[in-house]
Amino acid sequence: MKMAVPVRRAVERMRAYHPPLEGRTNKLRLDFNENPIGCSPAVRRALAKLSSASISSYPEQETVRRRIARHFGVQPQELLLTNGTDEALSLVVNTFVESGDRVLLVEPTYAMYRFYSELADAKVASARYDAEMRFPWDEVLTVLKTAPRVFFLPNPNSPTGNLLAPEELRRILRASPRTMAVIDEAYFEFSGLTVIPWIRRYRNLIVTRTFSKTAGLAGLRLGCIFVHRELAAIMRKAQSPYPVNVAALAAAEAAIGDRQFIATTVREVRRGRQELERGLARLCVRCFPSAGNFVLVHFGARAKKVVAALERKGILLRDRSSDFGGEGYVRITLGTLAQTKRLLRELEKAL
Ligand SMILES: Cc1ncc(COP(=O)(O)O)c(C=O)c1O
């Protein structure tokens, strides 16, 4: 199309990102690492209680921010609330990345790191997991020597599921003090490993968390940035005044109050993960160890057929083959143990 007004070159160059976003409501959604159990009943009660006055006012977040900060063991000045992790990633790029700067990724990984980097006209340096899903240490350390501006690193990573240990994260932070390392802990509740307390020690560390996974609030969009208080004040300057809506704020407060719901989700996911691993071994299908609420499975040439067969049975899986050069990898999210058992029964038939 001939444009009346020129589009930015960075936008022109980008490939469109097309996740399958429609028609998922009544299916067993094992495709997006949401919480297939749903959310806490306390969240639904809090949403039902929202007053007309609060819905019709611009959101005031200070009280909730203080409570969330206390819940995570940080000072309020060390926490920013964001419209999902996605806004957190965009805020990192908007604060630190100039056009032409380099951003380091280890791929395959969460697609939005590349998305926001390319949108900002950054140069993406991409290291890759090998066929055994091993972290490419040599490549990463070589790139870090050249001080890229930002390194986006989910821990655990999606879709591979692997988790770096604290000493490995320390190695990364020390390798390049001039690189902002963004450790994305979206799956923290399943891995149990966090570096939030390190934000006081490292000025090149940002930790992100989300309410989309364990808390089951993906539809409300709420994320967190944990960072040294001086950096938090600077990043706040680059954020719009009302990033988080009143429903998300009310829901978050209720969600942190219901520890039982989180504990149940984590228990079900861990049991389901074992069950799925055992089931896949029985079917002679390879999967990779995962510290998240999902497992990466190698179906090879059968991947497309398996995903389509399960979809016909109302079960959605995420075919990630295109991230692995067409190699037949599928990512499966875990819900309750009963949901995982249903999945396995259908998998058995499909294979
Ligand atoms: C590593 C990682 N970070 C962040 C997100 C998304 O978080 P949010 O819903 O808070 O934007 C995902 C979602 O799949 C993810 O895998």
XYZ file of C-alpha atoms and ligand atoms in Angstrom:
367
model
C 0.000 0.000 0.000
C 1.231 3.497 -0.795
C 1.373 5.423 2.486
C 0.275 9.054 2.710
C 2.460 9.383 5.825
C 5.687 7.365 5.987
C 5.826 4.579 8.574
C 8.967 4.321 10.768
C 11.538 2.060 9.123
C 11.758 -0.085 12.263
C 8.027 -0.867 11.987
C 8.264 -1.563 8.262
C 11.088 -4.031 8.832
C 9.347 -5.964 11.643
C 7.638 -9.252 11.051
C 4.071 -9.218 12.420
C 3.592 -11.362 15.542
C 0.451 -13.503 15.193
C -0.359 -15.540 18.279
C -3.686 -17.401 17.886
C -5.740 -15.050 20.036
C -9.371 -15.873 19.248
C -11.802 -18.705 19.978
C -9.981 -20.225 22.962
C -12.624 -19.667 25.649
C -14.271 -23.058 25.997
C -11.227 -25.168 25.247
C -8.684 -26.711 27.592
C -6.053 -24.014 27.026
C -2.638 -25.638 27.380
C -1.082 -23.303 24.815
C -0.171 -20.012 26.547
C 1.159 -20.933 29.994
C -1.803 -19.286 31.673
C -3.309 -20.913 34.756
C -5.816 -23.470 33.374
C -7.304 -23.740 36.879
C -8.501 -20.116 36.631
C -8.038 -17.533 39.373
C -8.724 -17.340 43.100
C -12.404 -16.973 44.108
C -11.212 -14.037 46.240
C -10.294 -12.231 43.011
C -13.792 -12.688 41.601
C -15.321 -11.399 44.837
C -13.027 -8.337 44.799
C -13.980 -7.572 41.195
C -17.713 -7.904 41.999
C -17.269 -5.384 44.812
C -15.706 -2.657 42.648
C -17.757 0.483 43.160
C -19.079 2.682 40.416
C -17.020 5.534 41.908
C -13.755 3.626 41.594
C -14.551 2.401 38.069
C -15.331 5.946 36.953
C -12.167 7.437 38.512
C -8.590 7.299 37.226
C -6.820 4.553 39.149
C -5.000 5.347 42.407
C -2.342 2.699 42.917
C -0.323 3.790 45.970
C -2.108 1.715 48.640
C -2.051 -1.444 46.544
C 1.536 -0.833 45.458
C 2.567 -0.634 49.119
C 0.778 -3.901 49.891
C 2.282 -5.651 46.885
C 5.739 -4.350 47.855
C 5.315 -5.730 51.376
C 4.142 -9.059 49.932
C 7.311 -9.329 47.840
C 9.599 -8.085 50.632
C 10.726 -4.843 48.951
C 10.264 -1.138 49.612
C 7.485 0.566 47.586
C 10.162 2.745 45.941
C 11.754 -0.416 44.525
C 8.573 -1.552 42.740
C 6.795 -0.365 39.597
C 3.429 -1.817 38.619
C 2.986 -2.336 34.887
C 0.332 -3.329 32.380
C 1.539 -6.918 32.251
C 5.199 -7.869 31.915
C 4.851 -6.688 28.355
C 4.643 -3.059 29.461
C 7.605 -3.689 31.776
C 9.700 -4.864 28.808
C 8.613 -1.907 26.728
C 9.504 0.418 29.613
C 12.990 -1.105 29.875
C 13.559 -0.513 26.169
C 12.110 3.002 26.299
C 14.353 3.888 29.241
C 17.659 2.342 28.169
C 17.776 1.561 24.448
C 18.696 4.121 21.764
C 18.196 3.393 18.075
C 21.068 1.156 16.904
C 21.960 -0.126 20.415
C 22.433 -3.859 20.840
C 20.124 -6.106 22.850
C 21.137 -9.674 23.703
C 18.674 -12.593 23.665
C 19.087 -16.332 23.982
C 16.535 -17.847 21.623
C 14.070 -19.500 21.370
C 12.569 -17.369 24.110
C 9.590 -15.160 24.900
C 8.759 -13.323 21.662
C 8.150 -9.866 23.128
C 11.838 -9.237 23.940
C 12.619 -9.186 20.246
C 9.371 -7.369 19.468
C 10.081 -4.313 21.662
C 13.786 -4.278 20.752
C 13.054 -4.247 17.027
C 10.325 -1.651 17.500
C 12.939 0.616 19.091
C 15.289 0.003 16.156
C 17.787 -1.879 18.337
C 20.096 -4.538 16.899
C 19.269 -7.943 18.319
C 22.266 -10.187 19.071
C 20.834 -13.677 19.289
C 22.593 -16.651 20.868
C 20.745 -19.982 20.639
C 20.051 -23.013 22.792
C 21.491 -26.144 21.191
C 19.526 -29.324 20.388
C 19.954 -30.450 24.027
C 18.533 -27.073 25.170
C 21.866 -26.162 26.765
C 22.568 -22.504 27.530
C 25.153 -21.138 25.043
C 27.640 -19.836 27.628
C 30.567 -19.124 25.306
C 28.490 -17.062 22.922
C 26.722 -15.165 25.691
C 29.976 -14.276 27.472
C 31.562 -13.185 24.192
C 28.651 -10.843 23.422
C 28.592 -9.542 27.006
C 32.248 -8.504 26.620
C 31.015 -5.974 24.059
C 28.516 -4.504 26.581
C 25.133 -4.749 24.816
C 22.705 -2.285 26.364
C 20.169 -4.858 27.599
C 20.122 -8.643 28.096
C 16.600 -10.097 28.402
C 16.826 -13.390 30.271
C 13.787 -15.267 31.541
C 14.563 -17.618 34.393
C 13.183 -20.222 33.822
C 13.124 -19.715 30.074
C 10.078 -20.375 27.930
C 9.698 -22.513 25.861
C 12.795 -24.540 26.851
C 12.016 -24.665 30.596
C 15.619 -24.479 31.765
C 16.692 -22.625 34.886
C 20.003 -20.914 35.597
C 21.425 -21.228 39.125
C 22.219 -18.177 41.307
C 25.977 -18.442 40.648
C 25.325 -18.506 36.908
C 23.191 -15.360 37.148
C 25.918 -13.694 39.205
C 28.410 -14.547 36.484
C 26.209 -12.801 33.911
C 25.716 -9.698 36.059
C 29.447 -9.409 36.693
C 30.449 -10.099 33.082
C 29.083 -6.767 31.933
C 28.196 -4.116 34.534
C 27.232 -1.785 31.665
C 24.536 -4.177 30.421
C 21.101 -4.031 32.036
C 20.204 -7.656 32.774
C 16.439 -8.146 32.868
C 15.751 -11.368 34.737
C 12.144 -12.228 33.915
C 10.755 -14.385 36.733
C 7.320 -14.976 35.176
C 7.431 -18.619 36.352
C 8.988 -17.989 39.772
C 6.337 -19.824 41.794
C 7.176 -23.060 39.960
C 10.964 -22.686 40.053
C 11.262 -21.261 43.572
C 14.362 -19.258 42.587
C 14.386 -15.469 42.779
C 17.019 -12.735 42.655
C 14.737 -9.902 43.783
C 16.911 -9.281 46.915
C 19.883 -8.567 44.604
C 18.369 -5.317 43.263
C 20.030 -3.414 46.127
C 23.444 -4.813 45.221
C 23.436 -4.661 41.416
C 22.685 -1.450 39.529
C 22.530 -3.438 36.281
C 19.681 -5.718 37.371
C 15.944 -5.488 36.768
C 13.665 -8.305 37.904
C 10.180 -8.700 36.446
C 7.232 -10.727 37.697
C 3.704 -11.250 36.408
C 0.243 -12.004 37.778
C -0.630 -13.749 34.483
C 0.711 -17.201 35.326
C 0.243 -18.662 38.833
C -2.212 -15.984 39.978
C -4.332 -16.568 36.859
C -4.872 -12.878 36.018
C -3.650 -12.890 32.393
C -6.845 -11.167 31.248
C -6.303 -8.239 33.610
C -2.698 -7.482 32.629
C -0.548 -6.860 35.685
C 3.201 -7.089 35.994
C 5.912 -5.829 38.343
C 9.363 -4.358 37.971
C 11.784 -4.692 40.884
C 14.805 -2.455 40.601
C 17.151 -0.269 42.633
C 15.136 2.700 43.906
C 17.155 5.307 41.983
C 16.543 3.471 38.720
C 12.870 2.991 39.611
C 12.434 6.763 39.845
C 14.017 7.206 36.415
C 11.932 4.468 34.822
C 8.739 5.909 36.312
C 9.429 9.060 34.257
C 9.092 7.006 31.066
C 5.766 5.451 32.146
C 2.274 6.795 31.485
C 0.456 8.044 34.617
C -2.202 5.281 34.694
C -0.632 2.065 33.392
C -2.651 -0.303 35.609
C -6.458 -0.247 35.754
C -8.657 -0.422 38.873
C -9.808 -3.980 38.212
C -6.204 -5.241 38.014
C -5.285 -3.395 41.215
C -8.252 -4.843 43.134
C -7.567 -8.312 41.742
C -3.872 -8.200 42.642
C -4.623 -7.297 46.229
C -7.045 -10.215 46.511
C -4.633 -12.568 44.737
C -1.732 -11.936 47.120
C -4.098 -12.559 50.029
C -4.944 -16.076 48.850
C -1.766 -18.070 49.365
C -3.775 -21.276 49.342
C -4.730 -20.798 45.678
C -1.095 -20.303 44.679
C 0.004 -23.335 46.715
C -2.690 -25.504 45.111
C -1.710 -24.398 41.608
C 1.966 -25.097 42.232
C 1.224 -28.523 43.715
C -1.036 -29.524 40.813
C 1.489 -28.323 38.236
C 4.360 -30.225 39.871
C 2.341 -33.427 40.043
C 1.132 -32.935 36.476
C 4.679 -32.365 35.268
C 5.817 -35.709 36.705
C 2.760 -37.455 35.296
C 3.350 -35.932 31.838
C 7.056 -36.804 31.879
C 6.300 -40.401 32.840
C 3.502 -40.638 30.252
C 5.688 -39.272 27.468
C 8.487 -41.685 28.393
C 5.975 -44.549 28.073
C 5.056 -43.263 24.617
C 8.778 -42.928 23.718
C 8.419 -39.173 23.149
C 11.245 -36.913 24.234
C 10.654 -33.947 26.533
C 13.005 -31.539 28.288
C 13.274 -30.897 32.039
C 11.275 -27.805 32.955
C 11.187 -25.494 35.962
C 7.984 -23.813 34.740
C 4.281 -24.694 34.362
C 4.943 -26.138 30.915
C 6.996 -28.803 29.183
C 8.708 -28.664 25.791
C 8.076 -31.868 23.854
C 9.760 -33.121 20.692
C 7.196 -34.838 18.451
C 9.332 -34.448 15.314
C 7.442 -35.045 12.064
C 4.257 -35.900 14.019
C 3.976 -32.474 15.685
C 1.406 -30.880 13.353
C -0.788 -33.984 13.349
C -0.720 -34.263 17.138
C -1.577 -30.579 17.694
C -4.461 -30.787 15.176
C -5.807 -34.053 16.655
C -5.855 -32.590 20.162
C -7.470 -29.399 18.966
C -10.324 -31.506 17.561
C -10.737 -32.873 21.099
C -10.883 -29.346 22.536
C -7.286 -29.272 23.858
C -4.999 -26.467 22.696
C -1.206 -26.922 22.568
C 1.407 -24.519 21.235
C 3.349 -25.683 18.210
C 6.744 -23.975 18.562
C 8.340 -25.755 15.596
C 8.972 -22.514 13.713
C 11.248 -21.364 16.577
C 13.373 -24.481 16.077
C 13.792 -24.412 12.293
C 10.648 -26.524 11.689
C 11.878 -29.317 13.950
C 8.582 -30.469 15.516
C 8.621 -29.023 19.057
C 5.406 -28.448 20.980
C 5.026 -26.638 24.303
C 2.398 -28.007 26.679
C 1.088 -26.013 29.648
C 0.198 -27.835 32.871
C -3.046 -27.325 34.766
C -4.619 -29.660 37.320
C -3.473 -33.258 37.557
C -6.882 -34.307 36.146
C -6.403 -31.990 33.138
C -2.938 -33.423 32.544
C -4.333 -36.977 32.684
C -7.000 -36.056 30.118
C -4.283 -34.614 27.895
C -2.231 -37.805 28.166
C -5.203 -40.013 27.240
C -5.795 -37.951 24.101
C -2.079 -37.872 23.286
C -1.935 -41.632 23.459
C -4.788 -41.911 20.946
C -3.284 -39.277 18.646
C 0.070 -41.079 18.527
C 8.951 -15.467 30.056
C 7.656 -14.730 29.970
N 7.577 -13.481 30.415
C 6.418 -12.794 30.355
C 5.276 -13.354 29.818
C 4.005 -12.559 29.722
O 3.696 -11.898 30.876
P 2.514 -10.857 30.915
O 1.226 -11.583 30.676
O 2.608 -10.312 32.305
O 2.733 -9.787 29.880
C 5.324 -14.648 29.317
C 4.090 -15.231 28.735
O 4.024 -16.235 28.122
C 6.532 -15.341 29.401
O 6.634 -16.610 28.934
